[in-house]
mmCIF file of C-alpha atoms in Angstrom:
data_model
loop_
_atom_site.group_PDB
_atom_site.id
_atom_site.type_symbol
_atom_site.label_atom_id
_atom_site.label_comp_id
_atom_site.label_asym_id
_atom_site.label_seq_id
_atom_site.Cartn_x
_atom_site.Cartn_y
_atom_site.Cartn_z
ATOM 1 C CA UNK A 1 120.466 76.913 94.335
ATOM 2 C CA UNK A 2 122.400 77.116 97.452
ATOM 3 C CA UNK A 3 120.197 78.670 100.875
ATOM 4 C CA UNK A 4 121.933 78.649 103.742
ATOM 5 C CA UNK A 5 119.410 77.619 106.866
ATOM 6 C CA UNK A 6 117.896 80.463 108.556
ATOM 7 C CA UNK A 7 118.905 81.499 111.593
ATOM 8 C CA UNK A 8 115.852 81.362 114.004
ATOM 9 C CA UNK A 9 116.600 83.887 117.093
ATOM 10 C CA UNK A 10 114.591 87.446 116.910
ATOM 11 C CA UNK A 11 116.871 90.400 114.884
ATOM 12 C CA UNK A 12 118.778 92.416 116.437
ATOM 13 C CA UNK A 13 119.602 96.082 115.860
ATOM 14 C CA UNK A 14 123.954 96.269 115.657
ATOM 15 C CA UNK A 15 124.869 97.748 119.345
ATOM 16 C CA UNK A 16 122.920 94.211 120.620
ATOM 17 C CA UNK A 17 125.966 92.382 119.180
ATOM 18 C CA UNK A 18 129.052 94.267 121.101
ATOM 19 C CA UNK A 19 130.161 96.206 117.981
ATOM 20 C CA UNK A 20 132.074 98.670 118.645
ATOM 21 C CA UNK A 21 130.555 101.653 117.349
ATOM 22 C CA UNK A 22 132.127 104.805 118.170
ATOM 23 C CA UNK A 23 132.977 106.910 121.222
ATOM 24 C CA UNK A 24 129.947 108.981 121.705
ATOM 25 C CA UNK A 25 126.484 108.213 123.230
ATOM 26 C CA UNK A 26 123.290 107.810 121.051
ATOM 27 C CA UNK A 27 120.026 109.754 121.713
ATOM 28 C CA UNK A 28 116.982 107.857 122.953
ATOM 29 C CA UNK A 29 115.708 105.883 120.482
ATOM 30 C CA UNK A 30 119.258 105.574 118.619
ATOM 31 C CA UNK A 31 117.313 106.785 115.357
ATOM 32 C CA UNK A 32 117.413 110.230 113.269
ATOM 33 C CA UNK A 33 113.627 110.833 115.180
ATOM 34 C CA UNK A 34 116.327 111.543 118.826
ATOM 35 C CA UNK A 35 116.809 115.283 117.065
ATOM 36 C CA UNK A 36 113.845 117.197 118.213
ATOM 37 C CA UNK A 37 110.804 117.855 115.186
ATOM 38 C CA UNK A 38 111.590 115.406 112.511
ATOM 39 C CA UNK A 39 109.298 112.371 112.201
ATOM 40 C CA UNK A 40 109.662 109.060 109.697
ATOM 41 C CA UNK A 41 106.694 107.170 108.533
ATOM 42 C CA UNK A 42 106.507 104.013 105.762
ATOM 43 C CA UNK A 43 104.203 103.048 103.248
ATOM 44 C CA UNK A 44 105.731 99.116 102.784
ATOM 45 C CA UNK A 45 104.416 97.134 99.589
ATOM 46 C CA UNK A 46 104.861 92.970 99.657
ATOM 47 C CA UNK A 47 102.551 91.425 96.775
ATOM 48 C CA UNK A 48 103.275 88.109 94.652
ATOM 49 C CA UNK A 49 106.399 85.716 94.258
ATOM 50 C CA UNK A 50 107.576 83.919 91.443
ATOM 51 C CA UNK A 51 108.320 84.397 88.096
ATOM 52 C CA UNK A 52 108.628 88.150 86.774
ATOM 53 C CA UNK A 53 105.474 89.989 84.930
ATOM 54 C CA UNK A 54 106.556 93.871 84.631
ATOM 55 C CA UNK A 55 103.585 95.186 86.162
ATOM 56 C CA UNK A 56 101.488 92.527 87.763
ATOM 57 C CA UNK A 57 104.740 91.722 90.286
ATOM 58 C CA UNK A 58 106.610 90.767 92.775
ATOM 59 C CA UNK A 59 106.420 93.234 94.483
ATOM 60 C CA UNK A 60 108.834 94.472 96.951
ATOM 61 C CA UNK A 61 108.963 97.935 97.167
ATOM 62 C CA UNK A 62 107.898 100.597 99.025
ATOM 63 C CA UNK A 63 108.176 104.339 100.348
ATOM 64 C CA UNK A 64 109.805 106.119 103.265
ATOM 65 C CA UNK A 65 108.889 109.604 104.426
ATOM 66 C CA UNK A 66 111.413 112.516 106.560
ATOM 67 C CA UNK A 67 109.421 114.667 107.767
ATOM 68 C CA UNK A 68 110.907 118.076 109.647
ATOM 69 C CA UNK A 69 110.075 120.811 111.881
ATOM 70 C CA UNK A 70 106.706 118.047 112.752
ATOM 71 C CA UNK A 71 105.607 118.024 109.090
ATOM 72 C CA UNK A 72 105.344 121.861 108.669
ATOM 73 C CA UNK A 73 108.521 122.363 106.833
ATOM 74 C CA UNK A 74 106.472 123.769 103.834
ATOM 75 C CA UNK A 75 105.954 127.225 105.533
ATOM 76 C CA UNK A 76 108.475 127.711 108.305
ATOM 77 C CA UNK A 77 111.918 125.812 106.374
ATOM 78 C CA UNK A 78 114.931 125.602 107.518
ATOM 79 C CA UNK A 79 118.947 125.209 106.670
ATOM 80 C CA UNK A 80 119.332 122.581 104.393
ATOM 81 C CA UNK A 81 122.288 120.923 102.283
ATOM 82 C CA UNK A 82 123.582 117.962 100.811
ATOM 83 C CA UNK A 83 126.751 115.860 99.165
ATOM 84 C CA UNK A 84 127.203 113.834 96.328
ATOM 85 C CA UNK A 85 129.763 111.393 96.466
ATOM 86 C CA UNK A 86 128.914 109.291 93.428
ATOM 87 C CA UNK A 87 126.316 110.800 91.025
ATOM 88 C CA UNK A 88 124.737 106.811 89.129
ATOM 89 C CA UNK A 89 121.463 107.709 91.359
ATOM 90 C CA UNK A 90 119.168 110.459 91.957
ATOM 91 C CA UNK A 91 117.458 112.783 94.204
ATOM 92 C CA UNK A 92 115.501 115.497 92.839
ATOM 93 C CA UNK A 93 114.704 119.168 94.647
ATOM 94 C CA UNK A 94 119.158 118.733 94.871
ATOM 95 C CA UNK A 95 119.511 121.425 92.449
ATOM 96 C CA UNK A 96 117.553 123.958 94.173
ATOM 97 C CA UNK A 97 118.465 122.791 97.709
ATOM 98 C CA UNK A 98 122.012 123.104 96.740
ATOM 99 C CA UNK A 99 121.052 126.657 95.501
ATOM 100 C CA UNK A 100 119.059 128.373 98.030
ATOM 101 C CA UNK A 101 120.113 126.014 101.180
ATOM 102 C CA UNK A 102 116.982 125.102 102.413
ATOM 103 C CA UNK A 103 114.518 122.123 102.830
ATOM 104 C CA UNK A 104 111.253 122.851 102.099
ATOM 105 C CA UNK A 105 109.408 120.199 101.385
ATOM 106 C CA UNK A 106 109.511 116.000 103.495
ATOM 107 C CA UNK A 107 112.421 113.633 101.886
ATOM 108 C CA UNK A 108 111.348 111.014 100.223
ATOM 109 C CA UNK A 109 112.822 107.587 99.364
ATOM 110 C CA UNK A 110 111.390 105.282 97.106
ATOM 111 C CA UNK A 111 112.999 102.562 94.089
ATOM 112 C CA UNK A 112 114.529 104.299 90.826
ATOM 113 C CA UNK A 113 111.317 104.148 88.948
ATOM 114 C CA UNK A 114 108.615 105.941 91.471
ATOM 115 C CA UNK A 115 110.483 109.112 91.909
ATOM 116 C CA UNK A 116 108.023 110.617 89.142
ATOM 117 C CA UNK A 117 105.583 109.149 91.155
ATOM 118 C CA UNK A 118 106.579 109.840 94.466
ATOM 119 C CA UNK A 119 107.458 113.438 93.806
ATOM 120 C CA UNK A 120 104.047 114.170 92.349
ATOM 121 C CA UNK A 121 101.889 111.937 95.249
ATOM 122 C CA UNK A 122 104.370 114.636 97.412
ATOM 123 C CA UNK A 123 103.581 117.377 95.000
ATOM 124 C CA UNK A 124 99.535 117.384 95.786
ATOM 125 C CA UNK A 125 99.697 116.576 99.405
ATOM 126 C CA UNK A 126 101.472 119.536 99.511
ATOM 127 C CA UNK A 127 98.630 121.391 97.342
ATOM 128 C CA UNK A 128 95.863 120.298 99.251
ATOM 129 C CA UNK A 129 97.318 121.171 102.262
ATOM 130 C CA UNK A 130 98.232 124.942 101.291
ATOM 131 C CA UNK A 131 96.120 125.825 97.955
ATOM 132 C CA UNK A 132 98.244 128.964 97.529
ATOM 133 C CA UNK A 133 101.161 127.003 95.739
ATOM 134 C CA UNK A 134 102.175 128.354 92.608
ATOM 135 C CA UNK A 135 99.768 131.427 93.331
ATOM 136 C CA UNK A 136 99.917 132.993 96.504
ATOM 137 C CA UNK A 137 103.202 130.986 96.604
ATOM 138 C CA UNK A 138 106.621 129.575 94.640
ATOM 139 C CA UNK A 139 106.025 126.641 93.257
ATOM 140 C CA UNK A 140 107.368 123.559 94.920
ATOM 141 C CA UNK A 141 110.269 120.566 94.285
ATOM 142 C CA UNK A 142 109.942 117.669 96.602
ATOM 143 C CA UNK A 143 113.458 116.196 97.779
ATOM 144 C CA UNK A 144 113.043 112.216 96.122
ATOM 145 C CA UNK A 145 115.769 109.896 96.915
ATOM 146 C CA UNK A 146 115.847 106.708 95.439
ATOM 147 C CA UNK A 147 118.022 102.953 94.700
ATOM 148 C CA UNK A 148 117.724 100.422 92.570
ATOM 149 C CA UNK A 149 115.104 97.430 93.907
ATOM 150 C CA UNK A 150 114.659 95.274 90.672
ATOM 151 C CA UNK A 151 117.245 92.466 92.119
ATOM 152 C CA UNK A 152 113.813 91.878 94.151
ATOM 153 C CA UNK A 153 111.284 94.118 92.866
ATOM 154 C CA UNK A 154 109.034 94.151 89.477
ATOM 155 C CA UNK A 155 110.482 97.821 89.232
ATOM 156 C CA UNK A 156 109.642 98.712 85.732
ATOM 157 C CA UNK A 157 105.736 97.389 86.885
ATOM 158 C CA UNK A 158 105.707 100.545 88.575
ATOM 159 C CA UNK A 159 103.814 99.587 91.475
ATOM 160 C CA UNK A 160 104.063 102.996 93.992
ATOM 161 C CA UNK A 161 101.271 105.225 94.080
ATOM 162 C CA UNK A 162 99.726 108.531 95.467
ATOM 163 C CA UNK A 163 97.992 106.445 98.627
ATOM 164 C CA UNK A 164 101.310 105.346 98.732
ATOM 165 C CA UNK A 165 102.965 108.433 99.309
ATOM 166 C CA UNK A 166 100.311 109.856 101.581
ATOM 167 C CA UNK A 167 100.831 106.409 104.105
ATOM 168 C CA UNK A 168 103.976 107.217 104.497
ATOM 169 C CA UNK A 169 103.925 110.836 105.064
ATOM 170 C CA UNK A 170 100.557 110.540 107.489
ATOM 171 C CA UNK A 171 102.254 107.474 109.620
ATOM 172 C CA UNK A 172 105.683 109.586 110.182
ATOM 173 C CA UNK A 173 105.943 109.726 113.728
ATOM 174 C CA UNK A 174 108.351 110.530 116.838
ATOM 175 C CA UNK A 175 109.736 107.722 119.009
ATOM 176 C CA UNK A 176 111.783 104.433 117.499
ATOM 177 C CA UNK A 177 111.432 103.953 113.770
ATOM 178 C CA UNK A 178 110.743 100.323 111.836
ATOM 179 C CA UNK A 179 113.929 99.463 109.924
ATOM 180 C CA UNK A 180 115.452 96.663 107.762
ATOM 181 C CA UNK A 181 112.685 95.406 105.034
ATOM 182 C CA UNK A 182 109.767 98.668 105.496
ATOM 183 C CA UNK A 183 109.307 101.352 103.880
ATOM 184 C CA UNK A 184 111.396 102.195 100.552
ATOM 185 C CA UNK A 185 114.279 99.912 101.811
ATOM 186 C CA UNK A 186 111.559 96.718 101.313
ATOM 187 C CA UNK A 187 113.571 95.198 98.395
ATOM 188 C CA UNK A 188 116.852 97.000 98.811
ATOM 189 C CA UNK A 189 120.149 94.587 99.148
ATOM 190 C CA UNK A 190 123.430 95.388 101.071
ATOM 191 C CA UNK A 191 126.734 93.615 100.502
ATOM 192 C CA UNK A 192 124.743 90.893 98.963
ATOM 193 C CA UNK A 193 123.215 90.296 102.212
ATOM 194 C CA UNK A 194 119.525 91.764 102.481
ATOM 195 C CA UNK A 195 119.393 95.314 103.539
ATOM 196 C CA UNK A 196 116.884 98.511 103.641
ATOM 197 C CA UNK A 197 116.270 101.311 106.073
ATOM 198 C CA UNK A 198 118.295 101.895 109.092
ATOM 199 C CA UNK A 199 118.919 104.937 111.234
ATOM 200 C CA UNK A 200 120.857 105.676 114.295
ATOM 201 C CA UNK A 201 121.531 109.221 116.142
ATOM 202 C CA UNK A 202 124.272 110.302 118.860
ATOM 203 C CA UNK A 203 124.364 112.885 121.418
ATOM 204 C CA UNK A 204 127.455 114.870 122.089
ATOM 205 C CA UNK A 205 128.619 116.119 125.814
ATOM 206 C CA UNK A 206 127.461 119.088 127.252
ATOM 207 C CA UNK A 207 131.355 120.143 126.445
ATOM 208 C CA UNK A 208 130.758 120.051 122.882
ATOM 209 C CA UNK A 209 127.266 121.486 122.527
ATOM 210 C CA UNK A 210 124.676 119.065 123.685
ATOM 211 C CA UNK A 211 124.006 118.601 121.134
ATOM 212 C CA UNK A 212 121.569 116.084 118.948
ATOM 213 C CA UNK A 213 122.527 114.206 116.188
ATOM 214 C CA UNK A 214 120.701 111.290 113.733
ATOM 215 C CA UNK A 215 121.031 109.312 109.795
ATOM 216 C CA UNK A 216 118.158 107.959 108.377
ATOM 217 C CA UNK A 217 119.904 105.508 105.688
ATOM 218 C CA UNK A 218 118.087 103.195 102.350
ATOM 219 C CA UNK A 219 121.310 101.024 101.720
ATOM 220 C CA UNK A 220 121.537 99.096 98.867
ATOM 221 C CA UNK A 221 125.388 99.378 98.452
ATOM 222 C CA UNK A 222 128.488 96.772 98.431
ATOM 223 C CA UNK A 223 129.650 93.100 97.285
ATOM 224 C CA UNK A 224 130.127 90.771 100.058
ATOM 225 C CA UNK A 225 133.731 90.568 100.535
ATOM 226 C CA UNK A 226 134.139 94.309 101.292
ATOM 227 C CA UNK A 227 131.721 94.210 104.491
ATOM 228 C CA UNK A 228 133.654 95.456 107.470
ATOM 229 C CA UNK A 229 130.826 95.057 110.548
ATOM 230 C CA UNK A 230 132.645 97.357 113.480
ATOM 231 C CA UNK A 231 135.577 96.605 111.419
ATOM 232 C CA UNK A 232 135.590 93.394 111.188
ATOM 233 C CA UNK A 233 136.621 91.842 108.219
ATOM 234 C CA UNK A 234 133.202 89.737 109.037
ATOM 235 C CA UNK A 235 132.495 89.788 104.643
ATOM 236 C CA UNK A 236 136.168 87.731 103.801
ATOM 237 C CA UNK A 237 134.575 85.367 106.745
ATOM 238 C CA UNK A 238 131.497 84.524 105.219
ATOM 239 C CA UNK A 239 131.964 84.782 101.462
ATOM 240 C CA UNK A 240 133.196 80.964 101.546
ATOM 241 C CA UNK A 241 129.803 80.231 103.845
ATOM 242 C CA UNK A 242 128.027 81.608 100.916
ATOM 243 C CA UNK A 243 129.552 80.749 97.599
ATOM 244 C CA UNK A 244 126.441 78.859 95.654
ATOM 245 C CA UNK A 245 124.206 81.488 97.075
ATOM 246 C CA UNK A 246 123.237 83.654 93.345
ATOM 247 C CA UNK A 247 123.988 87.337 93.955
ATOM 248 C CA UNK A 248 123.097 90.242 92.572
ATOM 249 C CA UNK A 249 125.170 90.678 90.029
ATOM 250 C CA UNK A 250 124.607 93.446 87.735
ATOM 251 C CA UNK A 251 124.336 96.254 89.807
ATOM 252 C CA UNK A 252 126.562 97.730 92.775
ATOM 253 C CA UNK A 253 123.708 99.535 93.598
ATOM 254 C CA UNK A 254 123.059 102.707 95.895
ATOM 255 C CA UNK A 255 122.550 104.496 98.881
ATOM 256 C CA UNK A 256 121.038 107.381 100.166
ATOM 257 C CA UNK A 257 121.712 108.733 103.415
ATOM 258 C CA UNK A 258 119.960 111.958 105.528
ATOM 259 C CA UNK A 259 121.299 113.930 107.799
ATOM 260 C CA UNK A 260 119.288 115.847 110.609
ATOM 261 C CA UNK A 261 120.925 117.806 113.817
ATOM 262 C CA UNK A 262 119.626 120.817 115.848
ATOM 263 C CA UNK A 263 122.909 122.358 115.510
ATOM 264 C CA UNK A 264 122.745 125.564 114.406
ATOM 265 C CA UNK A 265 124.603 125.213 111.224
ATOM 266 C CA UNK A 266 124.856 127.556 107.337
ATOM 267 C CA UNK A 267 124.118 125.475 104.429
ATOM 268 C CA UNK A 268 127.887 124.806 103.983
ATOM 269 C CA UNK A 269 128.348 123.622 107.173
ATOM 270 C CA UNK A 270 125.404 121.085 106.195
ATOM 271 C CA UNK A 271 127.088 120.332 103.113
ATOM 272 C CA UNK A 272 130.448 119.597 104.618
ATOM 273 C CA UNK A 273 128.766 117.198 107.195
ATOM 274 C CA UNK A 274 127.011 115.353 104.919
ATOM 275 C CA UNK A 275 130.398 114.836 103.100
ATOM 276 C CA UNK A 276 131.549 112.572 106.134
ATOM 277 C CA UNK A 277 129.053 110.067 105.557
ATOM 278 C CA UNK A 278 131.008 108.621 102.654
ATOM 279 C CA UNK A 279 133.070 108.333 105.677
ATOM 280 C CA UNK A 280 130.461 105.917 107.821
ATOM 281 C CA UNK A 281 129.505 104.140 104.009
ATOM 282 C CA UNK A 282 132.976 103.354 103.830
ATOM 283 C CA UNK A 283 134.123 101.897 107.368
ATOM 284 C CA UNK A 284 130.937 99.030 106.554
ATOM 285 C CA UNK A 285 132.673 98.474 102.920
ATOM 286 C CA UNK A 286 131.598 101.050 100.440
ATOM 287 C CA UNK A 287 134.270 102.131 98.149
ATOM 288 C CA UNK A 288 131.387 104.296 95.628
ATOM 289 C CA UNK A 289 132.064 102.431 92.696
ATOM 290 C CA UNK A 290 131.358 103.881 89.282
ATOM 291 C CA UNK A 291 126.999 102.842 89.216
ATOM 292 C CA UNK A 292 126.612 103.668 92.356
ATOM 293 C CA UNK A 293 125.300 106.541 93.570
ATOM 294 C CA UNK A 294 125.776 107.835 97.167
ATOM 295 C CA UNK A 295 124.465 110.994 97.030
ATOM 296 C CA UNK A 296 123.645 112.546 101.300
ATOM 297 C CA UNK A 297 120.814 115.229 102.245
ATOM 298 C CA UNK A 298 121.503 116.990 105.363
ATOM 299 C CA UNK A 299 119.493 119.587 107.541
ATOM 300 C CA UNK A 300 119.210 122.096 111.104
ATOM 301 C CA UNK A 301 115.954 122.028 112.761
ATOM 302 C CA UNK A 302 117.751 125.058 115.067
ATOM 303 C CA UNK A 303 116.689 128.179 112.792
ATOM 304 C CA UNK A 304 113.389 129.012 110.920
ATOM 305 C CA UNK A 305 113.606 130.551 107.662
ATOM 306 C CA UNK A 306 109.306 131.783 107.864
ATOM 307 C CA UNK A 307 108.336 131.696 104.009
ATOM 308 C CA UNK A 308 106.425 135.451 104.121
ATOM 309 C CA UNK A 309 107.698 137.985 106.803
ATOM 310 C CA UNK A 310 107.729 141.763 106.958
ATOM 311 C CA UNK A 311 111.095 141.719 107.662
ATOM 312 C CA UNK A 312 114.131 142.293 106.038
ATOM 313 C CA UNK A 313 116.447 140.199 107.462
ATOM 314 C CA UNK A 314 116.500 137.274 109.959
ATOM 315 C CA UNK A 315 119.035 136.725 112.309
ATOM 316 C CA UNK A 316 119.887 133.204 112.852
ATOM 317 C CA UNK A 317 122.460 131.151 114.911
ATOM 318 C CA UNK A 318 125.706 129.937 114.074
ATOM 319 C CA UNK A 319 127.875 127.828 115.259
ATOM 320 C CA UNK A 320 131.549 128.776 115.022
ATOM 321 C CA UNK A 321 133.782 126.268 112.668
ATOM 322 C CA UNK A 322 136.032 125.360 114.978
ATOM 323 C CA UNK A 323 133.078 123.624 116.726
ATOM 324 C CA UNK A 324 132.061 121.189 114.135
ATOM 325 C CA UNK A 325 134.798 118.069 114.143
ATOM 326 C CA UNK A 326 133.060 116.532 117.382
ATOM 327 C CA UNK A 327 130.126 116.753 114.516
ATOM 328 C CA UNK A 328 131.902 115.029 111.847
ATOM 329 C CA UNK A 329 132.732 112.624 113.989
ATOM 330 C CA UNK A 330 129.497 111.646 115.271
ATOM 331 C CA UNK A 331 128.060 111.436 111.812
ATOM 332 C CA UNK A 332 130.309 108.910 110.845
ATOM 333 C CA UNK A 333 129.317 107.000 113.503
ATOM 334 C CA UNK A 334 125.928 107.260 113.275
ATOM 335 C CA UNK A 335 126.591 106.615 109.311
ATOM 336 C CA UNK A 336 127.672 103.158 109.992
ATOM 337 C CA UNK A 337 125.441 102.913 112.634
ATOM 338 C CA UNK A 338 122.634 102.989 110.608
ATOM 339 C CA UNK A 339 124.121 100.839 107.657
ATOM 340 C CA UNK A 340 124.664 97.808 110.193
ATOM 341 C CA UNK A 341 120.900 98.570 111.825
ATOM 342 C CA UNK A 342 119.192 98.547 108.524
ATOM 343 C CA UNK A 343 121.828 94.816 107.526
ATOM 344 C CA UNK A 344 120.517 93.337 111.304
ATOM 345 C CA UNK A 345 117.280 94.351 111.245
ATOM 346 C CA UNK A 346 115.713 92.772 107.692
ATOM 347 C CA UNK A 347 114.891 89.577 107.552
ATOM 348 C CA UNK A 348 115.949 87.383 104.675
ATOM 349 C CA UNK A 349 113.428 87.912 101.232
ATOM 350 C CA UNK A 350 112.258 86.082 98.188
ATOM 351 C CA UNK A 351 111.647 88.391 95.405
ATOM 352 C CA UNK A 352 110.959 88.283 91.344
ATOM 353 C CA UNK A 353 111.949 85.482 89.511
ATOM 354 C CA UNK A 354 112.462 83.377 93.305
ATOM 355 C CA UNK A 355 115.776 85.989 93.270
ATOM 356 C CA UNK A 356 116.630 85.534 96.811
ATOM 357 C CA UNK A 357 118.890 87.749 99.207
ATOM 358 C CA UNK A 358 119.614 86.281 102.532
ATOM 359 C CA UNK A 359 119.640 88.131 105.943
ATOM 360 C CA UNK A 360 123.752 89.025 107.623
ATOM 361 C CA UNK A 361 123.429 85.250 110.382
ATOM 362 C CA UNK A 362 123.800 87.242 113.456
ATOM 363 C CA UNK A 363 125.538 84.981 114.844
ATOM 364 C CA UNK A 364 127.989 84.463 112.848
ATOM 365 C CA UNK A 365 128.959 88.222 113.665
ATOM 366 C CA UNK A 366 128.213 87.316 116.985
ATOM 367 C CA UNK A 367 130.700 84.909 117.472
ATOM 368 C CA UNK A 368 133.401 86.595 115.111
ATOM 369 C CA UNK A 369 132.847 89.191 117.758
ATOM 370 C CA UNK A 370 133.164 87.570 121.156
ATOM 371 C CA UNK A 371 136.466 85.934 118.853
ATOM 372 C CA UNK A 372 137.426 89.572 119.158
ATOM 373 C CA UNK A 373 136.552 90.609 122.651
ATOM 374 C CA UNK A 374 139.505 89.660 124.908
ATOM 375 C CA UNK A 375 141.442 92.614 121.810
ATOM 376 C CA UNK A 376 138.420 95.493 122.253
ATOM 377 C CA UNK A 377 138.974 94.795 126.578
ATOM 378 C CA UNK A 378 142.341 95.456 126.504
ATOM 379 C CA UNK A 379 142.143 98.337 125.006
ATOM 380 C CA UNK A 380 142.000 101.315 127.369
ATOM 381 C CA UNK A 381 139.462 104.760 126.862
ATOM 382 C CA UNK A 382 141.249 107.880 127.002
ATOM 383 C CA UNK A 383 139.638 110.844 127.189
ATOM 384 C CA UNK A 384 139.482 112.439 123.571
ATOM 385 C CA UNK A 385 140.198 116.186 122.289
ATOM 386 C CA UNK A 386 138.457 118.856 120.837
ATOM 387 C CA UNK A 387 139.939 120.438 117.972
ATOM 388 C CA UNK A 388 141.647 123.131 119.810
ATOM 389 C CA UNK A 389 145.828 124.633 118.956
ATOM 390 C CA UNK A 390 148.715 122.867 120.225
ATOM 391 C CA UNK A 391 150.383 124.075 123.569
ATOM 392 C CA UNK A 392 152.259 123.735 125.996
ATOM 393 C CA UNK A 393 149.178 124.113 128.137
ATOM 394 C CA UNK A 394 146.500 121.803 128.383
ATOM 395 C CA UNK A 395 143.232 123.016 126.646
ATOM 396 C CA UNK A 396 140.845 124.155 128.593
ATOM 397 C CA UNK A 397 138.125 123.162 126.207
ATOM 398 C CA UNK A 398 139.505 119.089 126.647
ATOM 399 C CA UNK A 399 136.912 116.808 125.383
ATOM 400 C CA UNK A 400 136.232 114.862 129.064
ATOM 401 C CA UNK A 401 132.952 113.466 128.254
ATOM 402 C CA UNK A 402 130.796 115.248 129.869
ATOM 403 C CA UNK A 403 132.613 115.371 132.644
ATOM 404 C CA UNK A 404 132.367 119.427 132.077
ATOM 405 C CA UNK A 405 129.617 121.719 131.503
ATOM 406 C CA UNK A 406 128.374 124.151 128.810
ATOM 407 C CA UNK A 407 129.350 127.503 131.655
ATOM 408 C CA UNK A 408 132.779 125.763 132.417
ATOM 409 C CA UNK A 409 133.410 124.791 128.995
ATOM 410 C CA UNK A 410 135.897 128.213 127.615
ATOM 411 C CA UNK A 411 135.955 128.961 124.064
ATOM 412 C CA UNK A 412 138.297 128.194 121.605
ATOM 413 C CA UNK A 413 141.241 130.514 120.877
ATOM 414 C CA UNK A 414 140.737 131.984 117.695
ATOM 415 C CA UNK A 415 142.732 130.541 114.704
ATOM 416 C CA UNK A 416 143.403 130.770 110.907
ATOM 417 C CA UNK A 417 141.351 128.328 108.220
ATOM 418 C CA UNK A 418 144.207 126.183 108.084
ATOM 419 C CA UNK A 419 143.906 126.114 112.126
ATOM 420 C CA UNK A 420 147.006 128.251 113.150
ATOM 421 C CA UNK A 421 146.924 129.834 116.087
ATOM 422 C CA UNK A 422 147.356 133.691 116.590
ATOM 423 C CA UNK A 423 147.135 136.063 119.637
ATOM 424 C CA UNK A 424 143.431 138.275 119.485
#
């Protein structure tokens, strides 16, 4: 096996490479935790080296936990939804999520063979915290997503235990999120480079609602020749350089994405938002192969659906469907950047049977970006319009990227489902 010499410089996030990553600004941390009340924690398991001995290692895996509503999601539930682009993967609890349109447990990410152990760990955690589950309250089905990390990890050894689930949940916090070889992403590979956990966020201008949206991915998909970095065909260039480095061959891999937003969305709107995550995954180079699982879970923090109430109904804020387009664009941008952040922050890793996953060579990416920079510089940024009906007059709520305020942004004219304007 031929290994490319590893770069000595520090790993940095994709945005620091000068890549074109969309028009919307990021949140403070450029992470899913920019959505108020969302917490993220990890438990990373790295043990042993050398030949695979099932049950003994080497181990390269872990657990990542996403906690909505500051962790109090069981009693104060939120609107949720999801989307399956290709289903050669699993998110347990998703059947009920799609039926009820509610998130009521933390969302956990891990390897394929650990879904049962992680689901059991979450169930134990919630039962200890809420003893009435199964009696006073309904039973629960934890939301647990998985990807196959067997290229680097002793996956059949099932090394994830309850203590790892509790560590991920109990260490969940707001603020910056660790990326790359951490938590559920420890043993993951993306486009034949080291992948893992990545996250990004977008903050819409006040004229478009001022909403915050964040995406967290456990990225484990693709082949090198398909890789696109900021729209640039970097993978096609790197294939020749890494032609003598063995790659994961039997599995195309998968990706699980979690979307959070404070925009007031109903479940069907969250489902539609999750569909657009697939466009962001495609930007990086996925074609959702036969054996791949591209599964998305989403939730909105804007409305609380209480588990206990004496009321017959509850009131919800709902964003007009005509106002969804900026969120669609934002989630596509954030998904692309989250995947690239996972790759840019991941360190090279050697796992079972000395299988080796190189890190994305950032110096090569920088050279590629520098070569294309004159093209980027020649493109004049122009204000974009929101989806308003075509008319001879200039739309009054044109997106001027924050130059107008909410009070001066007039409502979009009433439109039919096909976007055809009609008088009121």
